[in-house]
CSV table of C-alpha atoms in Angstrom, one decimal:
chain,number,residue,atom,x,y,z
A,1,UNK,CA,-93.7,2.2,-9.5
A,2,UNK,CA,-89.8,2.8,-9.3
A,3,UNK,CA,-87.6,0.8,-6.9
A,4,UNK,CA,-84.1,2.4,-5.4
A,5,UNK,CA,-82.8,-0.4,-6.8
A,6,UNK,CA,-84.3,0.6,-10.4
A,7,UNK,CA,-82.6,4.5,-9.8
A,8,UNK,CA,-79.7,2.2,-8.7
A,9,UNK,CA,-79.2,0.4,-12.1
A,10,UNK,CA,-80.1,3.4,-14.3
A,11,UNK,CA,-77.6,5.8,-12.6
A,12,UNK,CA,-75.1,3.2,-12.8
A,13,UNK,CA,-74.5,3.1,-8.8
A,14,UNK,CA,-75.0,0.9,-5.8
A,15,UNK,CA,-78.2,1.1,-4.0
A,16,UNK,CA,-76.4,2.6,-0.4
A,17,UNK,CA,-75.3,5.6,-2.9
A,18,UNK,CA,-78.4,5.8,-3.9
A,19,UNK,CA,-79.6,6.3,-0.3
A,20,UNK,CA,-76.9,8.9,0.7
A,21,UNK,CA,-76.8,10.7,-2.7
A,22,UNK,CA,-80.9,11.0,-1.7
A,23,UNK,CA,-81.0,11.1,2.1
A,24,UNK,CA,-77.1,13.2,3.0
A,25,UNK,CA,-75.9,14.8,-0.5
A,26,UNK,CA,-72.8,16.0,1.8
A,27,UNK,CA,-71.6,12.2,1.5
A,28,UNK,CA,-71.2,11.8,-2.2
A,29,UNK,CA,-69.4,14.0,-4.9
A,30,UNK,CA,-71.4,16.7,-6.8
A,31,UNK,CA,-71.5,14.6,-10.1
A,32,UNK,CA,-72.7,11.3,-8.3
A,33,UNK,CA,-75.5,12.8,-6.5
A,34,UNK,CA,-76.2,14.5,-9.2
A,35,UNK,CA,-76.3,11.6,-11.2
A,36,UNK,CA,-78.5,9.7,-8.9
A,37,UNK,CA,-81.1,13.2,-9.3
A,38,UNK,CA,-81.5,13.0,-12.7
A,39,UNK,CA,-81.9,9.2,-12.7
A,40,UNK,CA,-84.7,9.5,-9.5
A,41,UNK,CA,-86.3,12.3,-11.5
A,42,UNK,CA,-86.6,10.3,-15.0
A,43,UNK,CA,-88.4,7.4,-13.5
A,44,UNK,CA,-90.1,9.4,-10.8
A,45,UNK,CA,-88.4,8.1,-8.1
A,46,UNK,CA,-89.6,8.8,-3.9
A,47,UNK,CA,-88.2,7.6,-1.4
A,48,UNK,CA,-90.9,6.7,1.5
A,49,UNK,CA,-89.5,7.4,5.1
A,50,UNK,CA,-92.6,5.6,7.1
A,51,UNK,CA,-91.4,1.9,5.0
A,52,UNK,CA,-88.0,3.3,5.5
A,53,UNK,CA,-88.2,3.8,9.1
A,54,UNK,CA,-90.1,0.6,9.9
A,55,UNK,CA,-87.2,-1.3,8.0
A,56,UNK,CA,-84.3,0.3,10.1
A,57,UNK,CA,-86.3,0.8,13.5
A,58,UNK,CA,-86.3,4.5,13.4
A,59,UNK,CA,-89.6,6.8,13.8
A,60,UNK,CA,-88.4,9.1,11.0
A,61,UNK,CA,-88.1,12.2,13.1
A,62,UNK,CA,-85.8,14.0,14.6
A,63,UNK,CA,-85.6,16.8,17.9
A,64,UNK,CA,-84.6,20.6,17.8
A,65,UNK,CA,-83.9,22.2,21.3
A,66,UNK,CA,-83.5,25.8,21.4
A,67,UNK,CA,-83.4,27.9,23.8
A,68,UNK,CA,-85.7,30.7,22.9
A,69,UNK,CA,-88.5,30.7,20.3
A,70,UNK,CA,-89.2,34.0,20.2
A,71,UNK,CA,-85.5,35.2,19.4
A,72,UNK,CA,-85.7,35.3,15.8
A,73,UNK,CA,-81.9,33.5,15.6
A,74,UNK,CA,-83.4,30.4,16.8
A,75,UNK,CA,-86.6,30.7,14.5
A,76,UNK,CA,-84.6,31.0,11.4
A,77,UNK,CA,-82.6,28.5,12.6
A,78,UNK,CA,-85.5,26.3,13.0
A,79,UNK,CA,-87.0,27.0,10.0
A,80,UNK,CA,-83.6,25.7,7.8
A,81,UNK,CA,-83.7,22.7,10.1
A,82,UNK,CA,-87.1,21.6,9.3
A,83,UNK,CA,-86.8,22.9,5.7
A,84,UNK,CA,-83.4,20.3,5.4
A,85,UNK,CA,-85.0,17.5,7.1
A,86,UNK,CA,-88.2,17.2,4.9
A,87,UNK,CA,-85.4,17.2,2.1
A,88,UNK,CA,-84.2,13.9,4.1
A,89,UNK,CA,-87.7,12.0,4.4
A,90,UNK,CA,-87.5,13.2,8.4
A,91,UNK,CA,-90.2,15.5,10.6
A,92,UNK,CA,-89.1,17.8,13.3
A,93,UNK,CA,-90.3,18.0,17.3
A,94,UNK,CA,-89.2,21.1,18.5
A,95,UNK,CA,-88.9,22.2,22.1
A,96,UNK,CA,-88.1,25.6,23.7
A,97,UNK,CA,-86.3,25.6,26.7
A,98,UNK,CA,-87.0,29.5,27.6
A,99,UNK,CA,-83.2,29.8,28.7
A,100,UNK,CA,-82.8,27.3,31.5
A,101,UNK,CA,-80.4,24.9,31.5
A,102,UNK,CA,-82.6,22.2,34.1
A,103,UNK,CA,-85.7,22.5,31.8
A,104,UNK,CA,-83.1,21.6,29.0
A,105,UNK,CA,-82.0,18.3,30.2
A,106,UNK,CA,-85.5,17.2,30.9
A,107,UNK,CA,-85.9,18.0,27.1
A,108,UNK,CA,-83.6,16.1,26.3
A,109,UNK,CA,-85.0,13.4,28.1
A,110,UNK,CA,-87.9,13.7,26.8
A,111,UNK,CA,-87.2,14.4,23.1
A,112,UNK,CA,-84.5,11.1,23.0
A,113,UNK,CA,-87.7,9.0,23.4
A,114,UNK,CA,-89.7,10.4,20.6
A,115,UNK,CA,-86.9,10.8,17.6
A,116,UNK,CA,-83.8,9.1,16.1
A,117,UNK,CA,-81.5,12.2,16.7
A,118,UNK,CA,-81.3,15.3,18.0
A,119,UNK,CA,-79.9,18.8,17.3
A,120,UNK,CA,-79.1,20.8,20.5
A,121,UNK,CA,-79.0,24.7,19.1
A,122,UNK,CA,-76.8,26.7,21.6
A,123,UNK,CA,-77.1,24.5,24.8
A,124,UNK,CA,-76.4,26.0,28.0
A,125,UNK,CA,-75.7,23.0,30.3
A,126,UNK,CA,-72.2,22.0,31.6
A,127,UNK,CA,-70.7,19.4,28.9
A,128,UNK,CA,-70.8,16.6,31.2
A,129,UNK,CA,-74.7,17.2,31.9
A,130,UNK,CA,-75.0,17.5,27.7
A,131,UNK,CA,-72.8,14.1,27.2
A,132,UNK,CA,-74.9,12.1,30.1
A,133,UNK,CA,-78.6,13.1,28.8
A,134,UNK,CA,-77.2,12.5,25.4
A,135,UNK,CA,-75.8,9.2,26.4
A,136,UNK,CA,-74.1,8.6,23.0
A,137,UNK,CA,-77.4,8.8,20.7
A,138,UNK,CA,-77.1,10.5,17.2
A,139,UNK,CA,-76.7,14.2,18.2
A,140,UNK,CA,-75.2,17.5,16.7
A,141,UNK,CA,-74.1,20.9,18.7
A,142,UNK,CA,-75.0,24.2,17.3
A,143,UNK,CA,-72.7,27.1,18.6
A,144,UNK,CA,-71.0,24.5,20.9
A,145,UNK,CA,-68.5,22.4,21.0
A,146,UNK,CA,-68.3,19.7,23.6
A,147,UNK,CA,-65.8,16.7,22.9
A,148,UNK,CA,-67.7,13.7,22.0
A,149,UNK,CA,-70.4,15.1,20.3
A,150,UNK,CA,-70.4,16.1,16.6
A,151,UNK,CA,-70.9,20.2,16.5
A,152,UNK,CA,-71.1,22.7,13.9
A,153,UNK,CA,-70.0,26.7,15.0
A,154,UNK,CA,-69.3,29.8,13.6
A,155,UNK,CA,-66.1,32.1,13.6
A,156,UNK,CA,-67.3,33.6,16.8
A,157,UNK,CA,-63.4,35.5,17.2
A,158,UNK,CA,-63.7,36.1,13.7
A,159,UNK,CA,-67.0,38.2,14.0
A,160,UNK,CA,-66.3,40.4,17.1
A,161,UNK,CA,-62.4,41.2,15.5
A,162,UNK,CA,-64.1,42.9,12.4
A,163,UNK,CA,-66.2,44.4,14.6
A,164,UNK,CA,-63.5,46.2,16.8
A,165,UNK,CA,-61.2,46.6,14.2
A,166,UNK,CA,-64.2,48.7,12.1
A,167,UNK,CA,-64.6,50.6,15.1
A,168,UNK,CA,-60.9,51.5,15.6
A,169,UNK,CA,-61.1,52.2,12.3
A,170,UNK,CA,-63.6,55.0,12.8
A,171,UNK,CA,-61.6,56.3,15.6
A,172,UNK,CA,-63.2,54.7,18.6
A,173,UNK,CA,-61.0,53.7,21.7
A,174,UNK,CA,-62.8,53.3,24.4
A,175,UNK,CA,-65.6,50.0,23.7
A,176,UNK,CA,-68.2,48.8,25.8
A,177,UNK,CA,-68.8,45.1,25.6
A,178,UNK,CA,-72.3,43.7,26.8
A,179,UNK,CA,-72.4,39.5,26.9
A,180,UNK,CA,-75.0,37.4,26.9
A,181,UNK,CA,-75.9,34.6,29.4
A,182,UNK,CA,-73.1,33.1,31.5
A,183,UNK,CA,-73.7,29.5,30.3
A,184,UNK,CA,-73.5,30.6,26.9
A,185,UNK,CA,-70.3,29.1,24.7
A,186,UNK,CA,-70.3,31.1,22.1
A,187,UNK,CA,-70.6,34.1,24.4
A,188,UNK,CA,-67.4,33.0,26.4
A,189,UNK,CA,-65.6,32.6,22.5
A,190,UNK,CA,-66.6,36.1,21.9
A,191,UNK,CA,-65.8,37.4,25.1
A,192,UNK,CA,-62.3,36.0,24.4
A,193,UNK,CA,-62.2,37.0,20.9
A,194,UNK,CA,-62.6,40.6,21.9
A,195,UNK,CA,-60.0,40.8,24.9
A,196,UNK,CA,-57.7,39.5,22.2
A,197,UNK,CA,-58.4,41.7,19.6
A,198,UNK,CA,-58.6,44.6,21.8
A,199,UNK,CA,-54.5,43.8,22.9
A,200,UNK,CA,-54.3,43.5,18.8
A,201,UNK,CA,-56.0,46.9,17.8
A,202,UNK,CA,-55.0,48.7,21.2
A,203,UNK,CA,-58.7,49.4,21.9
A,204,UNK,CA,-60.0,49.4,25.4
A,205,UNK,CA,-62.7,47.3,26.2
A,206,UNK,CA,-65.0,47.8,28.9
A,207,UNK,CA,-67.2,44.3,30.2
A,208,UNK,CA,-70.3,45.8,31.2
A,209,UNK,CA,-71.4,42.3,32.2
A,210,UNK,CA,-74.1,39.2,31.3
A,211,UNK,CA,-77.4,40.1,30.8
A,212,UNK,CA,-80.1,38.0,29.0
A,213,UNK,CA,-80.1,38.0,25.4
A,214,UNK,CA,-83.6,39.7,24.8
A,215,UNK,CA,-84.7,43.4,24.2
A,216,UNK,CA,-84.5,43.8,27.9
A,217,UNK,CA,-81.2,42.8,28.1
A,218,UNK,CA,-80.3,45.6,26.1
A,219,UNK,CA,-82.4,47.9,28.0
A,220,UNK,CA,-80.8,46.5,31.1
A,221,UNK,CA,-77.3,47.2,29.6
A,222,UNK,CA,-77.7,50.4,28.3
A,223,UNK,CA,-77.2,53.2,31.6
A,224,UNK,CA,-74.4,50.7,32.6
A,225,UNK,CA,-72.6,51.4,28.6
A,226,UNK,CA,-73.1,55.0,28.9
A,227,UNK,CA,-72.0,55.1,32.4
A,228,UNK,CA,-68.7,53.6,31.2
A,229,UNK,CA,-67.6,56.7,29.2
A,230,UNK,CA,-67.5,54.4,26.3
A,231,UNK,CA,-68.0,55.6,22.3
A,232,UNK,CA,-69.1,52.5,20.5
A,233,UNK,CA,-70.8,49.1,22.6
A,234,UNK,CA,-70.4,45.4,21.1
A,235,UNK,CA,-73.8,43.6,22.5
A,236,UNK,CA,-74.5,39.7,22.5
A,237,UNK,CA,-76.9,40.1,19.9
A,238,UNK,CA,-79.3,42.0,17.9
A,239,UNK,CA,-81.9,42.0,20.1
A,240,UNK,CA,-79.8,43.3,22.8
A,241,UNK,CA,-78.4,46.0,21.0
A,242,UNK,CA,-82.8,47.2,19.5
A,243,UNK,CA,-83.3,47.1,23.2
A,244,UNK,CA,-80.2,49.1,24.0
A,245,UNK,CA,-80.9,51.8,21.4
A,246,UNK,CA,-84.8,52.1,22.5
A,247,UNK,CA,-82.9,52.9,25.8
A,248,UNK,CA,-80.9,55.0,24.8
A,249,UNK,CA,-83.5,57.2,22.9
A,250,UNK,CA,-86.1,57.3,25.9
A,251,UNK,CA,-82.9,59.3,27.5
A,252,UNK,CA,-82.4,61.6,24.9
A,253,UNK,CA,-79.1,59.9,23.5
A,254,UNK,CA,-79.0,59.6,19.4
A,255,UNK,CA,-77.6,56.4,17.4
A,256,UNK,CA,-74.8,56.7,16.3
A,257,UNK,CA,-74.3,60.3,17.4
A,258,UNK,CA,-73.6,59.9,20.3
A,259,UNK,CA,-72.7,55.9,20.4
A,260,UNK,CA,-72.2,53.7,17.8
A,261,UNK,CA,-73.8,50.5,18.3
A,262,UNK,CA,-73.1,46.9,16.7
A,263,UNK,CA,-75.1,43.5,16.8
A,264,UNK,CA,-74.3,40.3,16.0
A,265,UNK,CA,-76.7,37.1,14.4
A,266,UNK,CA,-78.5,40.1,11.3
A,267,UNK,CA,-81.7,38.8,11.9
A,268,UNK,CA,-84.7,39.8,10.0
A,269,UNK,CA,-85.3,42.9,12.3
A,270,UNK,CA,-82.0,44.4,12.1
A,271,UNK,CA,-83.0,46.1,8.7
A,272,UNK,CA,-86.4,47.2,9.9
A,273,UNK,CA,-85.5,49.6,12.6
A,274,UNK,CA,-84.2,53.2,12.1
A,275,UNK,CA,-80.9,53.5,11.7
A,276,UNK,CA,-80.2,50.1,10.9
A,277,UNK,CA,-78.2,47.9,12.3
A,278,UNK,CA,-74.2,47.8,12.3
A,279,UNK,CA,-74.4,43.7,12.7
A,280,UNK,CA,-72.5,40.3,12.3
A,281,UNK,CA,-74.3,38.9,10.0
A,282,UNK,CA,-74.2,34.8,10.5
A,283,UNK,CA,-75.5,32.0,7.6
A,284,UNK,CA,-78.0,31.4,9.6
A,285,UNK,CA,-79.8,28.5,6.9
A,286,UNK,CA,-76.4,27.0,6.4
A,287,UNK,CA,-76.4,26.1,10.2
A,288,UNK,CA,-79.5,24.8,10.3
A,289,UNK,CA,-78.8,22.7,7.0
A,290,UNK,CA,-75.4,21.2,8.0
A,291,UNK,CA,-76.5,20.3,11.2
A,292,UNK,CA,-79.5,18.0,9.9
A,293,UNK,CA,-77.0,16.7,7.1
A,294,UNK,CA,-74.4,15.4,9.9
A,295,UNK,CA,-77.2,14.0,12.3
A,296,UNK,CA,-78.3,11.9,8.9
A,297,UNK,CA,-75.1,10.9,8.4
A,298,UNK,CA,-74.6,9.6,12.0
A,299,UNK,CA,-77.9,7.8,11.5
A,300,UNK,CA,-77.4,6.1,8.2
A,301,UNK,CA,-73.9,5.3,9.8
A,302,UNK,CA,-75.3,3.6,12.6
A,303,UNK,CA,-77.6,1.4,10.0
A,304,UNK,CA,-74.9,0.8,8.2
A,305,UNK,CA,-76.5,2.7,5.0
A,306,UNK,CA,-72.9,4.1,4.1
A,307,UNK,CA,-70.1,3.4,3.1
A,308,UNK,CA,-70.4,0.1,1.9
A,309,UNK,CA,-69.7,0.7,-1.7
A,310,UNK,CA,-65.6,-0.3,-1.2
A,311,UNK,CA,-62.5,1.6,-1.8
A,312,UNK,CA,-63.4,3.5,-4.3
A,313,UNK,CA,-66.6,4.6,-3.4
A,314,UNK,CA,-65.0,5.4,-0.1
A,315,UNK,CA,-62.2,7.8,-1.6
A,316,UNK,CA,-64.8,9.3,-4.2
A,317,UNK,CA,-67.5,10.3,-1.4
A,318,UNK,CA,-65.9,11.4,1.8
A,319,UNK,CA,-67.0,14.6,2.8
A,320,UNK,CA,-65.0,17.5,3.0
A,321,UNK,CA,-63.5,18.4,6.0
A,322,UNK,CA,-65.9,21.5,8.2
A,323,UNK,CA,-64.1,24.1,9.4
A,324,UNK,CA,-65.9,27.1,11.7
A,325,UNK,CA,-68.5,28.7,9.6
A,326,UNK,CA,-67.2,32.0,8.4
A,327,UNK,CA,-69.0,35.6,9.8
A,328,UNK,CA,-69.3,38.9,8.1
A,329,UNK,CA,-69.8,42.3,9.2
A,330,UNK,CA,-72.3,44.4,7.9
A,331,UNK,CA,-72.0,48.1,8.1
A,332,UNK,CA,-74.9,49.9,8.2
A,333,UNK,CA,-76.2,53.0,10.1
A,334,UNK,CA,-75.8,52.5,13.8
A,335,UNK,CA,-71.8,53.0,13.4
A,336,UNK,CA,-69.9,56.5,12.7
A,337,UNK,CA,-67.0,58.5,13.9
A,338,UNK,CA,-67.2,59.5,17.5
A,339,UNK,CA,-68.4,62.9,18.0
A,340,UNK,CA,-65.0,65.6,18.7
């Protein structure tokens, strides 16, 4: 049977290059890693995570908290996570925390026992509560920055700026905004994102309020957005805006006749309703990957797996630097011209 250190000598590499080109292919150059893929492949090389994890100390798993199961965001999400980890040699415990910040932190608490690292998807505690439960074990933010821990987020300004510049663009002035829970970061980016763009593009914007990011929410929202003399309504996300149109329809209102609505995640179900969604669309499985990929790389830091292949190896396989993961607007039928 094939050792690392037999992939090792036939890709022409050190054996901790082996183990990032294998376990964190963000960490080495295209060529090496792909190098080290054909050479693993040839002899039949795989790695095995339980010997692995008994050498290092590590239990070869690693904890996703998210706060809501059931909103398909979080279940793609999930599902890239687990996807990337098996990719790593790693299994995934995941825990819901149904939208409360107290039942989060116990999670934590709980999880931290169990795994080598965790990835926190769209936390809602204070940072200070995040950075004691964390208490400086391998972790990584989704849709949250908090200094000290290692995040990954999306152009959250970026997405609601298309989204009210489209709508100017169509000839709406007056635009409802409907946010999601008050602890939420990325709600208080976009919140700010829109009150800039709206001094950009001359729109007024109308903050209907928080309201919880579920097809309720929307429902909740949706006699408060008409009420507003609005033409058009920016909602938290897409669930919010399905349960704002279903509103809308039970009182004889039509999409977008008589307002245009945008989303913002495109998940799955924004293409299954009628008209379709007007959504931010957000790489959902690109999250989910990079955040497993920087958690690895924390932990095979902290064994001291990397970098140790000198100066050269150093220069030739430091990652790239991440900015915000870019958002795109997708127009589809939930937005028109205001009606005359």
């Amino acid at each position: 049977m094939a050792t690392v250190r037999d992939v090792a000598a036939l890709a022409g590499v050190s054996i901790s290059t082996v183990s990032r080109a294998l376990s964190a292919p963000g960490m080495v150059s295209d060529a090496t890693r792909e190098r080290v893929e054909q050479a693993a492949k040839k002899l039949d090389y795989r790695p095995n995570p339980a010997a692995r994890g008994l050498r290092v100390g590590r239990t070869t798993t690693l904890g996703l908290l998210v706060p809501d199961l059931e909103n398909p965001f979080f279940a793609s999400i999930t599902k890239a996570v687990q996807s990337r980890a098996r990719t790593h040699g790693y299994a995934v415990l995941v825990a819901d925390s149904d939208e409360d910040a107290g039942q989060e932190l116990e999670l934590v608490s709980m999880l931290t026992a169990q795994v080598d690292g965790l990835v926190l998807a769209s936390p809602r505690s204070s940072d200070l509560s995040l950075l004691t439960a964390v208490d400086g074990r391998p972790a990584v933010l989704l849709n949250r920055e908090v200094e000290g821990l290692a995040s990954l987020v999306i152009d959250n300004a970026g997405g609601v700026r298309q989204s009210l510049s489209h709508l100017k663009a169509l000839g709406h002035r007056r635009v409802a905004a409907v946010s999601g829970p008050a602890g939420s970061w990325s709600g208080a980016e976009r919140r700010r994102g829109i009150e800039t763009a709206g001094r950009e593009t001359g729109v007024e914007v109308v903050d209907v309020g928080h309201f919880r990011p579920t097809f309720s929410g929307g429902v909740a929202a949706a006699d408060l957005v008409v009420a507003s003399g609005a033409t058009a309504v920016l909602t938290y996300n897409d669930l919010q805006a399905l349960g704002l149109v279903d509103r809308l329809r039970h009182r004889g209102l039509q999409v977008p006749r008589d307002l245009s609505v945008v989303g913002f995640d495109d998940v799955s179900v924004a293409t299954l309703v009628s008209p379709a969604l007007t959504t931010v669309s957000i790489p959902l499985a690109a999250l989910g990957r990079g955040a497993v990929d920087r958690l690895v790389e924390q932990l095979d830091r902290d064994t001291g797996e990397s970098r140790q292949d000198g100066l050269a190896d150093l220069a030739e396989d430091e990652p790239p630097a991440r900015p915000r993961l870019p958002v795109e607007l997708v127009v589809r039928g939930t937005t028109a011209e205001p009606r005359a």
